[in-house]
Amino acid sequence: MTLTIALSKGRIFEETLPLLAAAGIVPAEAPESSRKLIIGTNRPDVKLVIVRASDVPTYVQYGAADLGIAGRDVLIEHGGAGLYQPLDLNIAKCKMMVAVENGFDYEAAVKHGARLKVATKYPQIAREHFAAKGVHVDIIKLYGSMELAPLVGLADAIVDLVSTGGTLKANNLVAVEHIIDISSRLVVNQAALKLKYDTIQPVLDAFAGAVQP
Ligand SMILES: Nc1ncnc2c1ncn2[C@@H]1O[C@H](COP(=O)(O)OP(=O)(O)OP(=O)(O)O)[C@@H](O)[C@H]1O
Ligand SMILES: O=P(O)(O)OC[C@H]1O[C@H](OP(=O)(O)OP(=O)(O)O)[C@H](O)[C@@H]1O
């Protein structure tokens, strides 16, 4: 049985390498230096497909990949249909936060009851967060560089990922609310888990044994 694993380039690929190694899987090349989207491994039965981080759940949901690794942010936005999520891998850790421009009185804006303009790549998470607080929001969907939005008057606040806080600081923004902690999870196609159990289960076990606390 062949095994196809969907990964995104960058931090998830880098942080997944030790987990793959624990399962005896070594990529034949690095996606950063290759234009190839299908990468072989030392195991003839295992290949990696390189996709956008936010596309990983889709590839796994439709069975184009058996396994994948995706951030909790991406999984919440996707909805998780058709996906088995057996393992938190504790990699690509960061926090989903609300941030505003330094000096913007967020508490007053929220209390005041006026609609808050919120720019984000994560509309589902943002909508749920503000709905739970009873704050009316207009969500402005962006695909990146959220930090710019409050600086040019596109939004009052952003909902974005924060790790070191360096990006917020460099753009004169401050975090005002923590929404959720984010890390990446292993996702498995539900049908593949049944059909390819003997191939997939040892990989799950190896990953579970290699997860760092
Ligand atoms: N600064 C960060 N520190 C740690 N983890 C992060 C950070 N930013 C994002 N992540 C996590 O890593 C995952 C992949 O992020 P990455 O930057 O590779 O893709 P992206 O640019 O967010 O996605 P896409 O390519 O789909 O737009 C995110 O979904 C998130 O869970
Ligand atoms: O708190 P920090 O350590 O500065 O990290 C936060 C930044 O990291 C993420 O961007 P990323 O590095 O993934 O850039 P991209 O969205 O352009 O891929 C996120 O969207 C923030 O902009």
PDB file of C-alpha atoms and ligand atoms in Angstrom:
ATOM      1  CA  MET A   1       0.000   0.000   0.000  1.00  0.00           C
ATOM      2  CA  THR A   2       1.330   3.456  -0.868  1.00  0.00           C
ATOM      3  CA  LEU A   3       1.090   6.339   1.552  1.00  0.00           C
ATOM      4  CA  THR A   4       0.720   9.994   0.531  1.00  0.00           C
ATOM      5  CA  ILE A   5       1.390  12.700   3.113  1.00  0.00           C
ATOM      6  CA  ALA A   6       0.348  16.338   2.505  1.00  0.00           C
ATOM      7  CA  LEU A   7       2.669  18.953   3.979  1.00  0.00           C
ATOM      8  CA  SER A   8       3.187  22.685   3.541  1.00  0.00           C
ATOM      9  CA  LYS A   9       6.581  24.257   2.940  1.00  0.00           C
ATOM     10  CA  GLY A  10       8.292  26.262   5.642  1.00  0.00           C
ATOM     11  CA  ARG A  11       7.826  25.820   9.355  1.00  0.00           C
ATOM     12  CA  ILE A  12       5.498  22.807   9.183  1.00  0.00           C
ATOM     13  CA  PHE A  13       7.824  20.929   6.828  1.00  0.00           C
ATOM     14  CA  GLU A  14      10.879  21.752   8.965  1.00  0.00           C
ATOM     15  CA  GLU A  15       9.205  20.808  12.249  1.00  0.00           C
ATOM     16  CA  THR A  16       7.783  17.612  10.740  1.00  0.00           C
ATOM     17  CA  LEU A  17      11.179  16.257   9.667  1.00  0.00           C
ATOM     18  CA  PRO A  18      12.011  14.740  13.105  1.00  0.00           C
ATOM     19  CA  LEU A  19       8.559  13.113  13.264  1.00  0.00           C
ATOM     20  CA  LEU A  20       8.989  11.636   9.794  1.00  0.00           C
ATOM     21  CA  ALA A  21      12.447  10.415  10.792  1.00  0.00           C
ATOM     22  CA  ALA A  22      10.924   8.648  13.803  1.00  0.00           C
ATOM     23  CA  ALA A  23       8.671   6.796  11.350  1.00  0.00           C
ATOM     24  CA  GLY A  24      11.717   5.916   9.211  1.00  0.00           C
ATOM     25  CA  ILE A  25      10.751   8.415   6.490  1.00  0.00           C
ATOM     26  CA  VAL A  26      13.394  10.723   4.992  1.00  0.00           C
ATOM     27  CA  PRO A  27      12.410  13.098   2.149  1.00  0.00           C
ATOM     28  CA  ALA A  28      14.525  12.751  -1.005  1.00  0.00           C
ATOM     29  CA  GLU A  29      14.771  16.534  -1.362  1.00  0.00           C
ATOM     30  CA  ALA A  30      13.846  19.776   0.379  1.00  0.00           C
ATOM     31  CA  PRO A  31      10.725  21.549  -0.970  1.00  0.00           C
ATOM     32  CA  GLU A  32      12.343  24.963  -0.403  1.00  0.00           C
ATOM     33  CA  SER A  33      15.012  24.236  -3.001  1.00  0.00           C
ATOM     34  CA  SER A  34      12.892  22.198  -5.390  1.00  0.00           C
ATOM     35  CA  ARG A  35       9.988  23.184  -7.623  1.00  0.00           C
ATOM     36  CA  LYS A  36       8.621  19.652  -7.421  1.00  0.00           C
ATOM     37  CA  LEU A  37       5.241  19.234  -5.756  1.00  0.00           C
ATOM     38  CA  ILE A  38       5.562  15.478  -5.319  1.00  0.00           C
ATOM     39  CA  ILE A  39       8.636  14.498  -3.356  1.00  0.00           C
ATOM     40  CA  GLY A  40       9.799  10.943  -2.957  1.00  0.00           C
ATOM     41  CA  THR A  41      11.269   9.524   0.214  1.00  0.00           C
ATOM     42  CA  ASN A  42      13.716   6.789   1.191  1.00  0.00           C
ATOM     43  CA  ARG A  43      10.658   4.523   1.407  1.00  0.00           C
ATOM     44  CA  PRO A  44       9.356   3.538  -2.023  1.00  0.00           C
ATOM     45  CA  ASP A  45       5.823   3.278  -0.604  1.00  0.00           C
ATOM     46  CA  VAL A  46       5.764   6.811   0.871  1.00  0.00           C
ATOM     47  CA  LYS A  47       5.550  10.137  -0.981  1.00  0.00           C
ATOM     48  CA  LEU A  48       5.019  13.708   0.141  1.00  0.00           C
ATOM     49  CA  VAL A  49       2.801  16.224  -1.648  1.00  0.00           C
ATOM     50  CA  ILE A  50       3.614  19.885  -1.065  1.00  0.00           C
ATOM     51  CA  VAL A  51       0.535  22.119  -0.814  1.00  0.00           C
ATOM     52  CA  ARG A  52      -0.508  25.459   0.688  1.00  0.00           C
ATOM     53  CA  ALA A  53      -0.959  25.201   4.471  1.00  0.00           C
ATOM     54  CA  SER A  54      -4.646  26.033   4.179  1.00  0.00           C
ATOM     55  CA  ASP A  55      -5.158  23.387   1.466  1.00  0.00           C
ATOM     56  CA  VAL A  56      -3.867  20.431   3.535  1.00  0.00           C
ATOM     57  CA  PRO A  57      -7.304  19.507   5.007  1.00  0.00           C
ATOM     58  CA  THR A  58      -8.876  19.566   1.532  1.00  0.00           C
ATOM     59  CA  TYR A  59      -6.322  17.146   0.061  1.00  0.00           C
ATOM     60  CA  VAL A  60      -6.810  14.777   2.992  1.00  0.00           C
ATOM     61  CA  GLN A  61     -10.619  15.147   3.082  1.00  0.00           C
ATOM     62  CA  TYR A  62     -10.904  14.024  -0.560  1.00  0.00           C
ATOM     63  CA  GLY A  63      -8.340  11.251  -0.165  1.00  0.00           C
ATOM     64  CA  ALA A  64      -5.778  12.844  -2.506  1.00  0.00           C
ATOM     65  CA  ALA A  65      -3.478  12.452   0.504  1.00  0.00           C
ATOM     66  CA  ASP A  66      -3.881   9.844   3.242  1.00  0.00           C
ATOM     67  CA  LEU A  67      -2.280  11.928   5.963  1.00  0.00           C
ATOM     68  CA  GLY A  68      -1.504  15.594   6.439  1.00  0.00           C
ATOM     69  CA  ILE A  69      -0.297  18.078   8.993  1.00  0.00           C
ATOM     70  CA  ALA A  70      -2.276  21.267   9.528  1.00  0.00           C
ATOM     71  CA  GLY A  71      -2.530  24.063  12.072  1.00  0.00           C
ATOM     72  CA  ARG A  72      -5.501  24.194  14.413  1.00  0.00           C
ATOM     73  CA  ASP A  73      -6.305  27.573  12.831  1.00  0.00           C
ATOM     74  CA  VAL A  74      -6.556  25.981   9.395  1.00  0.00           C
ATOM     75  CA  LEU A  75      -8.571  23.033  10.721  1.00  0.00           C
ATOM     76  CA  ILE A  76     -11.131  25.256  12.434  1.00  0.00           C
ATOM     77  CA  GLU A  77     -11.546  27.352   9.291  1.00  0.00           C
ATOM     78  CA  HIS A  78     -11.889  24.188   7.154  1.00  0.00           C
ATOM     79  CA  GLY A  79     -14.423  22.616   9.497  1.00  0.00           C
ATOM     80  CA  GLY A  80     -12.764  19.186   9.680  1.00  0.00           C
ATOM     81  CA  ALA A  81     -15.282  17.215   7.580  1.00  0.00           C
ATOM     82  CA  GLY A  82     -13.982  13.753   6.630  1.00  0.00           C
ATOM     83  CA  LEU A  83     -10.900  14.138   8.784  1.00  0.00           C
ATOM     84  CA  TYR A  84      -9.748  12.045  11.702  1.00  0.00           C
ATOM     85  CA  GLN A  85      -7.533  14.165  13.990  1.00  0.00           C
ATOM     86  CA  PRO A  86      -5.761  11.672  16.253  1.00  0.00           C
ATOM     87  CA  LEU A  87      -2.728  13.620  17.376  1.00  0.00           C
ATOM     88  CA  ASP A  88      -1.639  17.083  18.463  1.00  0.00           C
ATOM     89  CA  LEU A  89       1.964  17.247  17.256  1.00  0.00           C
ATOM     90  CA  ASN A  90       2.837  20.262  19.403  1.00  0.00           C
ATOM     91  CA  ILE A  91       4.669  21.946  16.512  1.00  0.00           C
ATOM     92  CA  ALA A  92       4.225  25.359  14.831  1.00  0.00           C
ATOM     93  CA  LYS A  93       2.974  26.734  18.135  1.00  0.00           C
ATOM     94  CA  CYS A  94       1.533  30.214  18.335  1.00  0.00           C
ATOM     95  CA  LYS A  95      -1.545  32.039  19.586  1.00  0.00           C
ATOM     96  CA  MET A  96      -4.578  33.464  17.833  1.00  0.00           C
ATOM     97  CA  MET A  97      -4.970  36.996  19.146  1.00  0.00           C
ATOM     98  CA  VAL A  98      -6.933  40.186  18.653  1.00  0.00           C
ATOM     99  CA  ALA A  99      -4.600  43.139  18.076  1.00  0.00           C
ATOM    100  CA  VAL A 100      -5.106  46.859  17.568  1.00  0.00           C
ATOM    101  CA  GLU A 101      -2.942  49.883  16.826  1.00  0.00           C
ATOM    102  CA  ASN A 102      -1.100  51.229  19.850  1.00  0.00           C
ATOM    103  CA  GLY A 103      -3.322  53.889  21.445  1.00  0.00           C
ATOM    104  CA  PHE A 104      -6.616  52.533  20.110  1.00  0.00           C
ATOM    105  CA  ASP A 105      -9.019  52.168  23.038  1.00  0.00           C
ATOM    106  CA  TYR A 106     -10.251  48.639  22.380  1.00  0.00           C
ATOM    107  CA  GLU A 107     -12.181  48.267  25.652  1.00  0.00           C
ATOM    108  CA  ALA A 108     -14.077  51.475  24.980  1.00  0.00           C
ATOM    109  CA  ALA A 109     -14.804  50.486  21.373  1.00  0.00           C
ATOM    110  CA  VAL A 110     -16.176  47.122  22.511  1.00  0.00           C
ATOM    111  CA  LYS A 111     -18.213  48.639  25.362  1.00  0.00           C
ATOM    112  CA  HIS A 112     -19.538  51.419  23.189  1.00  0.00           C
ATOM    113  CA  GLY A 113     -21.512  48.871  21.178  1.00  0.00           C
ATOM    114  CA  ALA A 114     -20.521  50.254  17.767  1.00  0.00           C
ATOM    115  CA  ARG A 115     -19.654  47.741  15.059  1.00  0.00           C
ATOM    116  CA  LEU A 116     -15.996  46.835  15.104  1.00  0.00           C
ATOM    117  CA  LYS A 117     -14.209  46.402  11.762  1.00  0.00           C
ATOM    118  CA  VAL A 118     -12.024  43.304  12.032  1.00  0.00           C
ATOM    119  CA  ALA A 119      -9.567  42.261   9.325  1.00  0.00           C
ATOM    120  CA  THR A 120      -8.481  38.629   9.306  1.00  0.00           C
ATOM    121  CA  LYS A 121      -7.497  35.567   7.334  1.00  0.00           C
ATOM    122  CA  TYR A 122      -9.559  33.551   9.877  1.00  0.00           C
ATOM    123  CA  PRO A 123     -13.204  34.705   9.543  1.00  0.00           C
ATOM    124  CA  GLN A 124     -14.676  31.641  11.250  1.00  0.00           C
ATOM    125  CA  ILE A 125     -12.522  31.985  14.364  1.00  0.00           C
ATOM    126  CA  ALA A 126     -13.039  35.760  14.475  1.00  0.00           C
ATOM    127  CA  ARG A 127     -16.811  35.515  14.022  1.00  0.00           C
ATOM    128  CA  GLU A 128     -17.152  32.914  16.794  1.00  0.00           C
ATOM    129  CA  HIS A 129     -14.943  34.873  19.172  1.00  0.00           C
ATOM    130  CA  PHE A 130     -16.861  38.126  18.836  1.00  0.00           C
ATOM    131  CA  ALA A 131     -20.255  36.414  18.778  1.00  0.00           C
ATOM    132  CA  ALA A 132     -19.419  34.775  22.126  1.00  0.00           C
ATOM    133  CA  LYS A 133     -18.571  38.221  23.530  1.00  0.00           C
ATOM    134  CA  GLY A 134     -21.719  39.745  22.069  1.00  0.00           C
ATOM    135  CA  VAL A 135     -19.690  42.244  20.033  1.00  0.00           C
ATOM    136  CA  HIS A 136     -21.002  43.188  16.591  1.00  0.00           C
ATOM    137  CA  VAL A 137     -18.322  42.981  13.937  1.00  0.00           C
ATOM    138  CA  ASP A 138     -17.842  43.524  10.244  1.00  0.00           C
ATOM    139  CA  ILE A 139     -15.308  40.926   9.127  1.00  0.00           C
ATOM    140  CA  ILE A 140     -12.948  41.950   6.333  1.00  0.00           C
ATOM    141  CA  LYS A 141     -11.353  38.856   4.808  1.00  0.00           C
ATOM    142  CA  LEU A 142      -7.650  39.204   3.957  1.00  0.00           C
ATOM    143  CA  TYR A 143      -5.115  36.644   2.758  1.00  0.00           C
ATOM    144  CA  GLY A 144      -2.018  38.038   4.501  1.00  0.00           C
ATOM    145  CA  SER A 145      -0.293  41.133   5.927  1.00  0.00           C
ATOM    146  CA  MET A 146      -3.193  41.636   8.352  1.00  0.00           C
ATOM    147  CA  GLU A 147      -0.970  43.904  10.449  1.00  0.00           C
ATOM    148  CA  LEU A 148      -1.267  46.599   7.805  1.00  0.00           C
ATOM    149  CA  ALA A 149      -5.063  46.893   8.030  1.00  0.00           C
ATOM    150  CA  PRO A 150      -5.362  49.040  11.209  1.00  0.00           C
ATOM    151  CA  LEU A 151      -2.469  51.250  10.097  1.00  0.00           C
ATOM    152  CA  VAL A 152      -4.205  52.352   6.904  1.00  0.00           C
ATOM    153  CA  GLY A 153      -7.744  52.570   8.282  1.00  0.00           C
ATOM    154  CA  LEU A 154      -9.051  49.364   6.721  1.00  0.00           C
ATOM    155  CA  ALA A 155      -9.937  47.905  10.134  1.00  0.00           C
ATOM    156  CA  ASP A 156     -10.113  48.742  13.849  1.00  0.00           C
ATOM    157  CA  ALA A 157      -8.662  45.398  14.881  1.00  0.00           C
ATOM    158  CA  ILE A 158      -7.113  42.265  13.434  1.00  0.00           C
ATOM    159  CA  VAL A 159      -7.358  38.616  14.358  1.00  0.00           C
ATOM    160  CA  ASP A 160      -4.024  36.991  13.576  1.00  0.00           C
ATOM    161  CA  LEU A 161      -1.401  34.555  14.750  1.00  0.00           C
ATOM    162  CA  VAL A 162       1.239  35.781  17.167  1.00  0.00           C
ATOM    163  CA  SER A 163       4.377  33.932  18.113  1.00  0.00           C
ATOM    164  CA  THR A 164       7.277  36.141  19.253  1.00  0.00           C
ATOM    165  CA  GLY A 165       5.174  39.318  18.964  1.00  0.00           C
ATOM    166  CA  GLY A 166       7.849  40.758  16.671  1.00  0.00           C
ATOM    167  CA  THR A 167       5.486  41.426  13.760  1.00  0.00           C
ATOM    168  CA  LEU A 168       2.989  43.285  15.965  1.00  0.00           C
ATOM    169  CA  LYS A 169       5.775  45.342  17.542  1.00  0.00           C
ATOM    170  CA  ALA A 170       7.342  46.230  14.193  1.00  0.00           C
ATOM    171  CA  ASN A 171       3.975  47.588  13.073  1.00  0.00           C
ATOM    172  CA  ASN A 172       3.051  49.518  16.229  1.00  0.00           C
ATOM    173  CA  LEU A 173       0.276  47.097  17.166  1.00  0.00           C
ATOM    174  CA  VAL A 174      -0.561  45.550  20.529  1.00  0.00           C
ATOM    175  CA  ALA A 175      -2.355  42.323  21.384  1.00  0.00           C
ATOM    176  CA  VAL A 176      -5.520  42.968  23.384  1.00  0.00           C
ATOM    177  CA  GLU A 177      -7.116  39.508  23.565  1.00  0.00           C
ATOM    178  CA  HIS A 178      -6.020  35.922  23.434  1.00  0.00           C
ATOM    179  CA  ILE A 179      -8.467  33.727  21.500  1.00  0.00           C
ATOM    180  CA  ILE A 180      -6.907  30.245  21.371  1.00  0.00           C
ATOM    181  CA  ASP A 181      -3.577  28.452  21.510  1.00  0.00           C
ATOM    182  CA  ILE A 182      -2.556  27.010  18.162  1.00  0.00           C
ATOM    183  CA  SER A 183      -0.410  24.025  17.271  1.00  0.00           C
ATOM    184  CA  SER A 184      -0.425  21.622  14.341  1.00  0.00           C
ATOM    185  CA  ARG A 185      -2.223  18.284  14.224  1.00  0.00           C
ATOM    186  CA  LEU A 186      -1.939  15.128  12.268  1.00  0.00           C
ATOM    187  CA  VAL A 187      -5.005  14.624  10.089  1.00  0.00           C
ATOM    188  CA  VAL A 188      -5.953  11.332   8.497  1.00  0.00           C
ATOM    189  CA  ASN A 189      -8.474  10.500   5.784  1.00  0.00           C
ATOM    190  CA  GLN A 190     -11.108   8.390   7.535  1.00  0.00           C
ATOM    191  CA  ALA A 191     -11.507   5.876   4.707  1.00  0.00           C
ATOM    192  CA  ALA A 192      -7.735   5.543   4.227  1.00  0.00           C
ATOM    193  CA  LEU A 193      -7.298   4.724   7.905  1.00  0.00           C
ATOM    194  CA  LYS A 194      -9.535   1.685   7.454  1.00  0.00           C
ATOM    195  CA  LEU A 195      -8.228   0.613   4.034  1.00  0.00           C
ATOM    196  CA  LYS A 196      -4.541   1.206   4.767  1.00  0.00           C
ATOM    197  CA  TYR A 197      -4.564   0.509   8.501  1.00  0.00           C
ATOM    198  CA  ASP A 198      -1.427  -1.650   8.437  1.00  0.00           C
ATOM    199  CA  THR A 199       0.571   1.082   6.710  1.00  0.00           C
ATOM    200  CA  ILE A 200      -0.894   4.089   8.515  1.00  0.00           C
ATOM    201  CA  GLN A 201      -1.069   2.872  12.120  1.00  0.00           C
ATOM    202  CA  PRO A 202       2.732   2.363  12.518  1.00  0.00           C
ATOM    203  CA  VAL A 203       3.277   5.926  11.245  1.00  0.00           C
ATOM    204  CA  LEU A 204       0.734   7.252  13.774  1.00  0.00           C
ATOM    205  CA  ASP A 205       2.447   5.295  16.550  1.00  0.00           C
ATOM    206  CA  ALA A 206       5.900   6.572  15.555  1.00  0.00           C
ATOM    207  CA  PHE A 207       4.648  10.173  15.422  1.00  0.00           C
ATOM    208  CA  ALA A 208       2.946   9.774  18.822  1.00  0.00           C
ATOM    209  CA  GLY A 209       6.191   8.462  20.302  1.00  0.00           C
ATOM    210  CA  ALA A 210       8.210  11.361  18.885  1.00  0.00           C
ATOM    211  CA  VAL A 211       5.948  14.255  19.920  1.00  0.00           C
ATOM    212  CA  GLN A 212       7.846  16.667  22.156  1.00  0.00           C
ATOM    213  CA  PRO A 213       5.966  17.819  25.263  1.00  0.00           C
TER     214      PRO A 213
HETATM  215  N1  LIG B   1       4.701  32.845  13.545  1.00  0.00           N
HETATM  216  C1  LIG B   1       4.308  31.592  13.706  1.00  0.00           C
HETATM  217  N2  LIG B   1       4.896  30.809  14.633  1.00  0.00           N
HETATM  218  C2  LIG B   1       4.532  29.531  14.799  1.00  0.00           C
HETATM  219  N3  LIG B   1       3.556  28.926  14.068  1.00  0.00           N
HETATM  220  C3  LIG B   1       2.948  29.650  13.127  1.00  0.00           C
HETATM  221  C4  LIG B   1       3.285  31.012  12.897  1.00  0.00           C
HETATM  222  N4  LIG B   1       2.546  31.460  11.877  1.00  0.00           N
HETATM  223  C5  LIG B   1       1.766  30.439  11.496  1.00  0.00           C
HETATM  224  N5  LIG B   1       1.987  29.347  12.247  1.00  0.00           N
HETATM  225  C6  LIG B   1       1.335  28.020  12.142  1.00  0.00           C
HETATM  226  O1  LIG B   1       1.915  27.343  11.044  1.00  0.00           O
HETATM  227  C7  LIG B   1       0.937  27.055  10.053  1.00  0.00           C
HETATM  228  C8  LIG B   1       1.562  27.211   8.682  1.00  0.00           C
HETATM  229  O2  LIG B   1       1.986  28.530   8.528  1.00  0.00           O
HETATM  230  P1  LIG B   1       2.654  29.028   7.194  1.00  0.00           P
HETATM  231  O3  LIG B   1       3.157  30.412   7.452  1.00  0.00           O
HETATM  232  O4  LIG B   1       3.563  27.977   6.675  1.00  0.00           O
HETATM  233  O5  LIG B   1       1.453  29.076   6.177  1.00  0.00           O
HETATM  234  P2  LIG B   1       0.506  30.293   5.845  1.00  0.00           P
HETATM  235  O6  LIG B   1       1.295  31.312   5.092  1.00  0.00           O
HETATM  236  O7  LIG B   1      -0.190  30.710   7.117  1.00  0.00           O
HETATM  237  O8  LIG B   1      -0.597  29.553   4.969  1.00  0.00           O
HETATM  238  P3  LIG B   1      -1.028  29.734   3.453  1.00  0.00           P
HETATM  239  O9  LIG B   1       0.201  29.392   2.663  1.00  0.00           O
HETATM  240  O10 LIG B   1      -2.111  28.740   3.285  1.00  0.00           O
HETATM  241  O11 LIG B   1      -1.486  31.145   3.317  1.00  0.00           O
HETATM  242  C9  LIG B   1      -0.237  28.005  10.336  1.00  0.00           C
HETATM  243  O12 LIG B   1      -1.450  27.446   9.885  1.00  0.00           O
HETATM  244  C10 LIG B   1      -0.170  28.121  11.844  1.00  0.00           C
HETATM  245  O13 LIG B   1      -0.847  27.026  12.453  1.00  0.00           O
HETATM  246  O1  LIG B   2       4.726  37.009  16.414  1.00  0.00           O
HETATM  247  P1  LIG B   2       5.646  36.693  15.288  1.00  0.00           P
HETATM  248  O2  LIG B   2       6.768  35.758  15.702  1.00  0.00           O
HETATM  249  O3  LIG B   2       6.162  37.921  14.602  1.00  0.00           O
HETATM  250  O4  LIG B   2       4.822  35.842  14.205  1.00  0.00           O
HETATM  251  C1  LIG B   2       3.582  36.313  13.739  1.00  0.00           C
HETATM  252  C2  LIG B   2       3.535  36.312  12.253  1.00  0.00           C
HETATM  253  O5  LIG B   2       3.698  34.970  11.786  1.00  0.00           O
HETATM  254  C3  LIG B   2       2.699  34.706  10.827  1.00  0.00           C
HETATM  255  O6  LIG B   2       3.123  35.148   9.585  1.00  0.00           O
HETATM  256  P2  LIG B   2       4.165  34.253   8.732  1.00  0.00           P
HETATM  257  O7  LIG B   2       5.528  34.311   9.329  1.00  0.00           O
HETATM  258  O8  LIG B   2       3.601  32.882   8.556  1.00  0.00           O
HETATM  259  O9  LIG B   2       4.159  35.006   7.388  1.00  0.00           O
HETATM  260  P3  LIG B   2       3.130  34.742   6.198  1.00  0.00           P
HETATM  261  O10 LIG B   2       1.748  34.822   6.804  1.00  0.00           O
HETATM  262  O11 LIG B   2       3.441  35.843   5.267  1.00  0.00           O
HETATM  263  O12 LIG B   2       3.442  33.345   5.711  1.00  0.00           O
HETATM  264  C4  LIG B   2       1.512  35.551  11.287  1.00  0.00           C
HETATM  265  O13 LIG B   2       0.600  35.796  10.232  1.00  0.00           O
HETATM  266  C5  LIG B   2       2.168  36.811  11.807  1.00  0.00           C
HETATM  267  O14 LIG B   2       2.286  37.784  10.809  1.00  0.00           O
END
